[in-house]
mmCIF file with all atom_site columns, C-alpha atoms in Angstrom:
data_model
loop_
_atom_site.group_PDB
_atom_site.id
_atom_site.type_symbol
_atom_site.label_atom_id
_atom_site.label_alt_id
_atom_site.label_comp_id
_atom_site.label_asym_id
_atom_site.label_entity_id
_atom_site.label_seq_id
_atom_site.pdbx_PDB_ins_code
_atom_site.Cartn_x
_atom_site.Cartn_y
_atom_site.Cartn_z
_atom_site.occupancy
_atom_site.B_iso_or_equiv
_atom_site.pdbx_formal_charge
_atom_site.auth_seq_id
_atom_site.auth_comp_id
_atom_site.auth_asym_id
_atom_site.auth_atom_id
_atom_site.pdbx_PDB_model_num
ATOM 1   C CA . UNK A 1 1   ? 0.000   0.000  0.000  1.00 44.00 ? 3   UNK A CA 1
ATOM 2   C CA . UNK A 1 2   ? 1.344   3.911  -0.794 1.00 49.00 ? 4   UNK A CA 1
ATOM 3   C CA . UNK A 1 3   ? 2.098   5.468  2.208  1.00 54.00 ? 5   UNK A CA 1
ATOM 4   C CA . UNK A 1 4   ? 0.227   9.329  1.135  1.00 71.00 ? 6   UNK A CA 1
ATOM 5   C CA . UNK A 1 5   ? 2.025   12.301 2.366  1.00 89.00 ? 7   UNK A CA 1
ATOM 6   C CA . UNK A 1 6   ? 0.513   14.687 4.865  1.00 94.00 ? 8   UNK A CA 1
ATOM 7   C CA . UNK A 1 7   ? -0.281  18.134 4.228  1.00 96.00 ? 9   UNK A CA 1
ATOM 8   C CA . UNK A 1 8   ? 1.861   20.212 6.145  1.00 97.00 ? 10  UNK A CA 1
ATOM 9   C CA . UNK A 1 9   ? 0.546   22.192 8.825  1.00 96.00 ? 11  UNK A CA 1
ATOM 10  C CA . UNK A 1 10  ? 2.130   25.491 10.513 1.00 97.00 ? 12  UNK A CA 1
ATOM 11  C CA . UNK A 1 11  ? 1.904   26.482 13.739 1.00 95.00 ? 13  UNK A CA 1
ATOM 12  C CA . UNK A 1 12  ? 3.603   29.096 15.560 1.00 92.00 ? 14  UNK A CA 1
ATOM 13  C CA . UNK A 1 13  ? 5.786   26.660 18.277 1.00 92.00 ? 15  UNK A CA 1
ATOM 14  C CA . UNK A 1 14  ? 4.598   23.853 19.827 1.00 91.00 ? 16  UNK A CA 1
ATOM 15  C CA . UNK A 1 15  ? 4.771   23.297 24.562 1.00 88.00 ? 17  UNK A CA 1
ATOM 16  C CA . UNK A 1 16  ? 6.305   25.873 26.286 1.00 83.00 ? 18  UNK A CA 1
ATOM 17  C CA . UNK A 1 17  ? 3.719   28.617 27.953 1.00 80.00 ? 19  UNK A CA 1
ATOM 18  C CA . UNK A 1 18  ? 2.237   29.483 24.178 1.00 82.00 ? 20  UNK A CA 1
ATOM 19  C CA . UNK A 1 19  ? 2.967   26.598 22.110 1.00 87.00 ? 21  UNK A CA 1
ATOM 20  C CA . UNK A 1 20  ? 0.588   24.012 21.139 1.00 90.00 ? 22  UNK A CA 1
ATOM 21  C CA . UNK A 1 21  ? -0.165  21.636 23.738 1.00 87.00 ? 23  UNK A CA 1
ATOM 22  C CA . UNK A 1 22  ? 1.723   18.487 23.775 1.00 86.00 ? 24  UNK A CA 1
ATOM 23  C CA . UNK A 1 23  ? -1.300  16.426 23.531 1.00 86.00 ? 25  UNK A CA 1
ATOM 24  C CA . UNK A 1 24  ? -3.026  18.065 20.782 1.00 86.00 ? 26  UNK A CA 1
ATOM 25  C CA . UNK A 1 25  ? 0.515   17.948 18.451 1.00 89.00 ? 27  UNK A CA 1
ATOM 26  C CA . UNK A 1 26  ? 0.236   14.104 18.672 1.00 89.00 ? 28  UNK A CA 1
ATOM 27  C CA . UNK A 1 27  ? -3.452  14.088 17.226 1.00 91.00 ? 29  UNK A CA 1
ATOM 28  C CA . UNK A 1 28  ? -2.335  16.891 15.159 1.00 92.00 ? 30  UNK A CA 1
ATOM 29  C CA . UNK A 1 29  ? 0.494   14.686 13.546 1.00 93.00 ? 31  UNK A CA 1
ATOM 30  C CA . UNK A 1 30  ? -1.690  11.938 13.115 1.00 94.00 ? 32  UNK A CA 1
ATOM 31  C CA . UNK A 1 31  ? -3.047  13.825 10.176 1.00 94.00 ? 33  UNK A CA 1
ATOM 32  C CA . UNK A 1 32  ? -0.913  16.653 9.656  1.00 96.00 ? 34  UNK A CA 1
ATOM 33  C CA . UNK A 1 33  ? 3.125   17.039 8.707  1.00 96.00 ? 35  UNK A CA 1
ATOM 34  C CA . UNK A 1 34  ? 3.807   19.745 11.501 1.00 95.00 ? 36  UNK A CA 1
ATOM 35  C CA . UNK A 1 35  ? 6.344   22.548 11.029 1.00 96.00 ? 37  UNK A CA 1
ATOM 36  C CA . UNK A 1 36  ? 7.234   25.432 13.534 1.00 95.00 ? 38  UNK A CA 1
ATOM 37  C CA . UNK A 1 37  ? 7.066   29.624 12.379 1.00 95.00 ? 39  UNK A CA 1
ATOM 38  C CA . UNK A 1 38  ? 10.743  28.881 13.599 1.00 96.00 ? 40  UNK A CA 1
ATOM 39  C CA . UNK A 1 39  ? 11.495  26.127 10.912 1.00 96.00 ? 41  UNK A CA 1
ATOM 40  C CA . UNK A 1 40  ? 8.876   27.862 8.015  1.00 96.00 ? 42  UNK A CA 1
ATOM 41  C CA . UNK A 1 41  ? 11.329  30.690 8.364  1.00 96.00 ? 43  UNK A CA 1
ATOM 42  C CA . UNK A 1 42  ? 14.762  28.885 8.420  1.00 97.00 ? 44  UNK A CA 1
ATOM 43  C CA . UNK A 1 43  ? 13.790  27.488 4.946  1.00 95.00 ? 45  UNK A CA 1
ATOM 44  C CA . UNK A 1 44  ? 11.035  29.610 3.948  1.00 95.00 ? 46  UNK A CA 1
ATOM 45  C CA . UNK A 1 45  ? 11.837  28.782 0.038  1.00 95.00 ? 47  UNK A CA 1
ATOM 46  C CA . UNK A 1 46  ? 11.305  24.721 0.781  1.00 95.00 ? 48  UNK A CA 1
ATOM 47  C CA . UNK A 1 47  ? 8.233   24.958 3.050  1.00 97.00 ? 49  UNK A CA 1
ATOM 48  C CA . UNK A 1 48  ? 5.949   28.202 1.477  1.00 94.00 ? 50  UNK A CA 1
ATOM 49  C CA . UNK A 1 49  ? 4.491   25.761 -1.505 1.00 96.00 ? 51  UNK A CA 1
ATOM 50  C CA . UNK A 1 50  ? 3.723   22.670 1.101  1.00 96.00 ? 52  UNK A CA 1
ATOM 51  C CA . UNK A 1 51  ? 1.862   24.546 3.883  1.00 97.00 ? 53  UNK A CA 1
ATOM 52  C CA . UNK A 1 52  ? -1.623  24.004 3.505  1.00 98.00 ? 54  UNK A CA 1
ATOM 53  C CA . UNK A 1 53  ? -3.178  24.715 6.452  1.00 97.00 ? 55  UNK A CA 1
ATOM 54  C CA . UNK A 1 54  ? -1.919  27.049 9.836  1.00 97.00 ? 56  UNK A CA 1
ATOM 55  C CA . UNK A 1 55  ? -3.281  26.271 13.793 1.00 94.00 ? 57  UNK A CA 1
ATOM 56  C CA . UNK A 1 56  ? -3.371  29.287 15.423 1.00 92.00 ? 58  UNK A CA 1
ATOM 57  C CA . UNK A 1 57  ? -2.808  29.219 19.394 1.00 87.00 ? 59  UNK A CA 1
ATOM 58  C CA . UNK A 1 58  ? -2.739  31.832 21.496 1.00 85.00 ? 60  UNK A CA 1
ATOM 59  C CA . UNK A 1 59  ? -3.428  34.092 17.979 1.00 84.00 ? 61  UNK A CA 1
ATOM 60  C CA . UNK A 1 60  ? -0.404  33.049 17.199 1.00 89.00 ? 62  UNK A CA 1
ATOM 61  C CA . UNK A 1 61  ? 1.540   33.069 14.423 1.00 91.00 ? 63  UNK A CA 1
ATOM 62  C CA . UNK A 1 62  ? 0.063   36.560 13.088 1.00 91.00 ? 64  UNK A CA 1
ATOM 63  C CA . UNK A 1 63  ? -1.739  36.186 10.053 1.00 95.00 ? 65  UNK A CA 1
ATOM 64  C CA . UNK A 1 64  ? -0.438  39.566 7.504  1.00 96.00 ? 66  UNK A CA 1
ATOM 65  C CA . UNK A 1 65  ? -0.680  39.954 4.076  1.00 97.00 ? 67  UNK A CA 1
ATOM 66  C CA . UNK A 1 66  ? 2.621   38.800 3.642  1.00 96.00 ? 68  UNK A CA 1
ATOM 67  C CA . UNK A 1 67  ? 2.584   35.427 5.087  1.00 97.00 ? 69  UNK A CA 1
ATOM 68  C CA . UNK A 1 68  ? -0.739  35.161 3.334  1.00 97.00 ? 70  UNK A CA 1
ATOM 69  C CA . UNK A 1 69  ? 1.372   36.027 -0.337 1.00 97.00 ? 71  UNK A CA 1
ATOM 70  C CA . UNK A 1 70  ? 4.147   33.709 1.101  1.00 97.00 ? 72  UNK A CA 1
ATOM 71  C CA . UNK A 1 71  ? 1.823   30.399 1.187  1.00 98.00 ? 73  UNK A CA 1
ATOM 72  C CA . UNK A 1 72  ? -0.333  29.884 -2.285 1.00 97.00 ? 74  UNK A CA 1
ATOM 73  C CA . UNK A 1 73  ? -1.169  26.380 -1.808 1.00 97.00 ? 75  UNK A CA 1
ATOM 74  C CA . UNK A 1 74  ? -2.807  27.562 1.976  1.00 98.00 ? 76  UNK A CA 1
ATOM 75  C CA . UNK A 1 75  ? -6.147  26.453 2.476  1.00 98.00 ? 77  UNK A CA 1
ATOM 76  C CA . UNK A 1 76  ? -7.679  26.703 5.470  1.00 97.00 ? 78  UNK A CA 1
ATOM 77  C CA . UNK A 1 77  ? -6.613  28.486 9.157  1.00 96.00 ? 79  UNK A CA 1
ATOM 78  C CA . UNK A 1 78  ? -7.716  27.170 12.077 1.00 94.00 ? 80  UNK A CA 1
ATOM 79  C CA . UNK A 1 79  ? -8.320  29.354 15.450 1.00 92.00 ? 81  UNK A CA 1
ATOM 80  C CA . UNK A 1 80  ? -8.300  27.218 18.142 1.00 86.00 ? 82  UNK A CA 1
ATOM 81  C CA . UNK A 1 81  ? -10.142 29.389 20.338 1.00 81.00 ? 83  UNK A CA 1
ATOM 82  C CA . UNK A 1 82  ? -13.500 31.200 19.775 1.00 80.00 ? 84  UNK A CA 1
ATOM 83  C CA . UNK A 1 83  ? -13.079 34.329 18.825 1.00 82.00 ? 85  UNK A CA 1
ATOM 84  C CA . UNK A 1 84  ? -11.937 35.889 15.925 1.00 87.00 ? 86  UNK A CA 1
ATOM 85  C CA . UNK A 1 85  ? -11.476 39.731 16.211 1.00 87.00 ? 87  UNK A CA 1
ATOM 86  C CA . UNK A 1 86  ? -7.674  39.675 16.041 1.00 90.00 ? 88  UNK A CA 1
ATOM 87  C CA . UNK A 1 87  ? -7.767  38.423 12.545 1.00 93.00 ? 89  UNK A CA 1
ATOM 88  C CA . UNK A 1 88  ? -8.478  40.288 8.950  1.00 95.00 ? 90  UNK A CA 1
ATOM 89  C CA . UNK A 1 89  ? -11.222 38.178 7.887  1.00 94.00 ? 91  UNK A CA 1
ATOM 90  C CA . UNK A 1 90  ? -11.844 39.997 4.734  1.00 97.00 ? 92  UNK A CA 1
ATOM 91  C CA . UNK A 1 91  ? -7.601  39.945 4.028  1.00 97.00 ? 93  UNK A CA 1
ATOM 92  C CA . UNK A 1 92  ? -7.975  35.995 4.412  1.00 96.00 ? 94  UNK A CA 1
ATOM 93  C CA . UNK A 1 93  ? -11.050 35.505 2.578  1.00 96.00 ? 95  UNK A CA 1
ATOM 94  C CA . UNK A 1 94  ? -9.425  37.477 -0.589 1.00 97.00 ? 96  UNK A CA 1
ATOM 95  C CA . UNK A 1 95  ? -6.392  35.464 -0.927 1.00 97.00 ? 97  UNK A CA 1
ATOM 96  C CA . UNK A 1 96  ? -9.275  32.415 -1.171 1.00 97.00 ? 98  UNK A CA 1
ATOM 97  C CA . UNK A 1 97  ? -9.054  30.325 2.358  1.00 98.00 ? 99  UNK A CA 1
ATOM 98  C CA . UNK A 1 98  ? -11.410 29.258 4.876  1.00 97.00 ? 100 UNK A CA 1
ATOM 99  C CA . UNK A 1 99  ? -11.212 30.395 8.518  1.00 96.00 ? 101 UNK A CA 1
ATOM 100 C CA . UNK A 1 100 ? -12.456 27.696 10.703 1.00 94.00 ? 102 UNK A CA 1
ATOM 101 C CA . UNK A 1 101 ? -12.330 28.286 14.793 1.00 91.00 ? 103 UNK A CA 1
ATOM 102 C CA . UNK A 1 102 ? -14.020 26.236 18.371 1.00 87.00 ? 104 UNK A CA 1
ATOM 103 C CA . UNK A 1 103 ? -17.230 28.036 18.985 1.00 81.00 ? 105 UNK A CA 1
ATOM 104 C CA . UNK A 1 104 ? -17.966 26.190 21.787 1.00 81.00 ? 106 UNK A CA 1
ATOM 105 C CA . UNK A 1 105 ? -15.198 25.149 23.253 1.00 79.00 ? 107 UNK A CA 1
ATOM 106 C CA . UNK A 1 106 ? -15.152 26.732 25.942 1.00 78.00 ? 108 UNK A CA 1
ATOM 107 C CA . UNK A 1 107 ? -18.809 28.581 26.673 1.00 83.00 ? 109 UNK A CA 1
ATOM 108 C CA . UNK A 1 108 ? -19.521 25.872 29.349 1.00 84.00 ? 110 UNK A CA 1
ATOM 109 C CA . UNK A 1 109 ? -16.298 26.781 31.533 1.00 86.00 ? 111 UNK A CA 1
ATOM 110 C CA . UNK A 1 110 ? -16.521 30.012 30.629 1.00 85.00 ? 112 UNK A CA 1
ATOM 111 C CA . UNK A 1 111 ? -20.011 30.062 32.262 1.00 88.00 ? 113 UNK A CA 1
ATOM 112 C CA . UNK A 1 112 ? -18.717 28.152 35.175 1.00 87.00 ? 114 UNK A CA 1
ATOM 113 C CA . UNK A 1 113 ? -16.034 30.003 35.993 1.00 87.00 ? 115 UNK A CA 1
ATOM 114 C CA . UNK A 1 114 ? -18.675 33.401 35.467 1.00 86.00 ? 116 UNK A CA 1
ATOM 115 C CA . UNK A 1 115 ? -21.067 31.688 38.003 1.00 86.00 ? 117 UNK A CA 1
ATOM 116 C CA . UNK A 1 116 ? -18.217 30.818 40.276 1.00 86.00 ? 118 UNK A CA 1
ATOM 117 C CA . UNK A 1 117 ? -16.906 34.136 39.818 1.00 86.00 ? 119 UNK A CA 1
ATOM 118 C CA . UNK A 1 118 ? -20.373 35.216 40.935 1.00 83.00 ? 120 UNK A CA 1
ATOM 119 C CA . UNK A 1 119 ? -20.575 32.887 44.271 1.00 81.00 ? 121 UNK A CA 1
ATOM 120 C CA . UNK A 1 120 ? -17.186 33.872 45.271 1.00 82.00 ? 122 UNK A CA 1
ATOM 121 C CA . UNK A 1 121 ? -18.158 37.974 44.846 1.00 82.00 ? 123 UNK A CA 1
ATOM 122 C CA . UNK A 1 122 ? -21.588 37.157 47.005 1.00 75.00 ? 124 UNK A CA 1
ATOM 123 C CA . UNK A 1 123 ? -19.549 35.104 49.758 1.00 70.00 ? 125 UNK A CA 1
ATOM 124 C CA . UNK A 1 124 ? -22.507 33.603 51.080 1.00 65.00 ? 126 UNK A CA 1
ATOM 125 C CA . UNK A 1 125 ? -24.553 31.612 49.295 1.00 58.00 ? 127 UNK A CA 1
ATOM 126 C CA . UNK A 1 126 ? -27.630 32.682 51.015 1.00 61.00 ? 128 UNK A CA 1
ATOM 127 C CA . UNK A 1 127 ? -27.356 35.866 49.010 1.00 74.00 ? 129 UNK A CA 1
ATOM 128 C CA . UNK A 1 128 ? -26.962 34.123 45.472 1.00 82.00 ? 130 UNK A CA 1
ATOM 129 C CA . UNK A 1 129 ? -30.609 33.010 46.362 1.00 83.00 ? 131 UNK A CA 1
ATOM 130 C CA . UNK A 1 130 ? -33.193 34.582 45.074 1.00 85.00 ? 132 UNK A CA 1
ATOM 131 C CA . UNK A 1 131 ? -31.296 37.551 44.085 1.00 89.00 ? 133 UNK A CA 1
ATOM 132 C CA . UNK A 1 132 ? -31.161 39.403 40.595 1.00 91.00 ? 134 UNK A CA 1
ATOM 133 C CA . UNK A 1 133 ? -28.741 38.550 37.849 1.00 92.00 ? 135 UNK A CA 1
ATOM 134 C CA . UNK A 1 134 ? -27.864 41.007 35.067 1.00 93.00 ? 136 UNK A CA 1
ATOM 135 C CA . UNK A 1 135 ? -26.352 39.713 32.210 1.00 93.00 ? 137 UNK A CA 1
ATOM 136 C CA . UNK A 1 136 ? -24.664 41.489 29.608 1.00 93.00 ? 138 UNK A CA 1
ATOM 137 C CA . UNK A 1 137 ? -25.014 39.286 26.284 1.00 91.00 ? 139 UNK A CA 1
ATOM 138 C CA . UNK A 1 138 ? -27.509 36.349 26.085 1.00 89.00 ? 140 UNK A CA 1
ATOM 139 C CA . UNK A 1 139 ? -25.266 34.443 23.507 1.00 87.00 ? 141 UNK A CA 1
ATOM 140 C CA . UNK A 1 140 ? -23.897 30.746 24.219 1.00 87.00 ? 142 UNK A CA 1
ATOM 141 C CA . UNK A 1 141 ? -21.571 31.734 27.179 1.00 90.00 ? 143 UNK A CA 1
ATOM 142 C CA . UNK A 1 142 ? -25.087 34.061 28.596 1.00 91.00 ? 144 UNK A CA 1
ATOM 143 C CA . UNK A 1 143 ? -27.408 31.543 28.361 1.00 89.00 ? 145 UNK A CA 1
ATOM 144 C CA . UNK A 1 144 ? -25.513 28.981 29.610 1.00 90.00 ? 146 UNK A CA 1
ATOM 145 C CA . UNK A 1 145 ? -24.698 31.312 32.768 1.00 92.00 ? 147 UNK A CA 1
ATOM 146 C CA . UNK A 1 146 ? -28.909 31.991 32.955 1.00 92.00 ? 148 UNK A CA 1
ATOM 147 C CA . UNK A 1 147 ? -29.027 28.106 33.277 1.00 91.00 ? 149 UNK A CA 1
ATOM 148 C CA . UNK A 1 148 ? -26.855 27.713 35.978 1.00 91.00 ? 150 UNK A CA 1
ATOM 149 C CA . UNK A 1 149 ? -28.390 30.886 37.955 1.00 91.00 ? 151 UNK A CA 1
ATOM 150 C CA . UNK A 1 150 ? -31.614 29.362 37.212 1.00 90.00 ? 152 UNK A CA 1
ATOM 151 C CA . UNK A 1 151 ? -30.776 26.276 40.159 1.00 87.00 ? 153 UNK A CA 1
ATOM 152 C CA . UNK A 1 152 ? -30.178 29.658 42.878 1.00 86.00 ? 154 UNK A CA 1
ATOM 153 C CA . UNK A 1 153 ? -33.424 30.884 42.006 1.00 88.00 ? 155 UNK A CA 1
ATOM 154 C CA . UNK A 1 154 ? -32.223 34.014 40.295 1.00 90.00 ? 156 UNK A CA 1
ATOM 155 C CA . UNK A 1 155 ? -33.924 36.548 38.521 1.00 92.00 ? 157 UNK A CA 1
ATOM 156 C CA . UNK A 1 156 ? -32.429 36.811 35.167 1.00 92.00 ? 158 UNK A CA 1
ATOM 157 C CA . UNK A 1 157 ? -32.384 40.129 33.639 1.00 92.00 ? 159 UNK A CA 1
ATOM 158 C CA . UNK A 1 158 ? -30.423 40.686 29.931 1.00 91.00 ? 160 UNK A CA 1
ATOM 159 C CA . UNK A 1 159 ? -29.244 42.747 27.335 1.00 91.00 ? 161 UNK A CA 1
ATOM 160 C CA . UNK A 1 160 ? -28.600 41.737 24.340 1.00 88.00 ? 162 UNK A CA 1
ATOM 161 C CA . UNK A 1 161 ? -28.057 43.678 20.768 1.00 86.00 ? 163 UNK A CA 1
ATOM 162 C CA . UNK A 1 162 ? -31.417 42.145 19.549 1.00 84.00 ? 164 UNK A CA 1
ATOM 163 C CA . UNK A 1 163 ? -34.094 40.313 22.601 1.00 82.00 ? 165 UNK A CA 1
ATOM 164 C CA . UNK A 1 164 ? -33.843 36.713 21.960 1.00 78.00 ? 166 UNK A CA 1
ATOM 165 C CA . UNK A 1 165 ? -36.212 34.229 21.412 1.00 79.00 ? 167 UNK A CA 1
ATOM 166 C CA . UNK A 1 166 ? -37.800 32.393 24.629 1.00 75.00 ? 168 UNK A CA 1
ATOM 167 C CA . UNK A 1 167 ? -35.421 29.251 24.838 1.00 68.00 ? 169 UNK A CA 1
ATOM 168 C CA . UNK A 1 168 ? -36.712 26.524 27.039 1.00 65.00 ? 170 UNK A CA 1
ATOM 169 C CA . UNK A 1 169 ? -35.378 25.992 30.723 1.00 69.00 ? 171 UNK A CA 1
ATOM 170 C CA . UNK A 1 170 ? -34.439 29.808 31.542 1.00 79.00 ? 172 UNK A CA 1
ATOM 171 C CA . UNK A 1 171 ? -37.499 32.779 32.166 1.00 79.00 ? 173 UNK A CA 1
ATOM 172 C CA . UNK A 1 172 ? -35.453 35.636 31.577 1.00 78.00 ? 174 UNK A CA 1
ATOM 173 C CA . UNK A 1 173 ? -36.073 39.782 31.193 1.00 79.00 ? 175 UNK A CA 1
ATOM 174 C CA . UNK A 1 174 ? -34.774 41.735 28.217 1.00 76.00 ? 176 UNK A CA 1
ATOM 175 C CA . UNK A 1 175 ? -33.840 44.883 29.276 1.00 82.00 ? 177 UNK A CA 1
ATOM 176 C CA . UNK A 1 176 ? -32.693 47.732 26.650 1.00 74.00 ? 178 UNK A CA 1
#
């Protein structure tokens, strides 16, 4: 059987504080060649034609036009976080790849660590009880927090660009 070769991925350096974590580089090289910003730049000639696809962590390496003119055969980026405001959408989209990222990834420890956040700030739970909840943004990471303020009894008060449709399990208030 012919062994195919991976595409060759880039990411920016892999352990360390910012660097991909160890266990996602060994799913990552089940399926991907992986190559370091360091090593892309050492031999930038050799690698620019082979990357196909870049893992950002940490927003990191910084997509620019001229990494983006640097890699023609690139096809997709990857953010593996949620959001996506530190990158040029419109910049990528023009040179013809797709942005993919982890939309919810993280909303449910994000809303635990909100709620927690929330306990820790009332010190006693006797005051969590009962008491009223404002929430700034009824999106996946608001809702979520509703749902776990809905078990203290809270009143749940929200704004939110646009009011949301009723979901089931929270009663909430839009408030403009």
């Amino acid at each position: 059987m012919e062994q195919r070769e991976l595409p060759v991925l880039l990411v920016n350096e892999v352990g360390g504080v910012r660097g991909v974590l160890e266990a996602h580089v060994e799913f990552l090289k089940k399926h991907f060649h992986l190559i370091t910003m360091k090593e892309f730049l050492k031999n930038k000639k050799h690698w620019c034609k082979k990357v196909q696809a870049i893992y950002l962590w940490w927003h990191k390496p910084i997509i620019d036009r001229e990494l983006l003119e640097s890699l023609p055969d690139l096809k997709v980026i990857a953010n593996s976080g949620v959001g996506m405001d530190h990158l040029d959408l419109k910049l990528i989209s023009s040179f013809g790849v797709k942005m993919a990222n982890a939309p919810h990834a993280v909303s449910s420890s994000t809303a635990d660590t909100g709620m927690a956040l929330l306990l820790a700030s009332a010190r006693r739970l006797v005051e969590v009880n009962g008491a009223t909840l404002g929430i700034i943004g009824m999106g996946r990471i608001g809702y979520k927090v509703a749902l776990r303020a809905k078990a203290f009894e809270m009143k749940i008060l929200y704004h939110n660009r646009n009011r949301r449709p009723r979901r089931t399990g929270v009663s909430r208030t839009w408030v403009c």
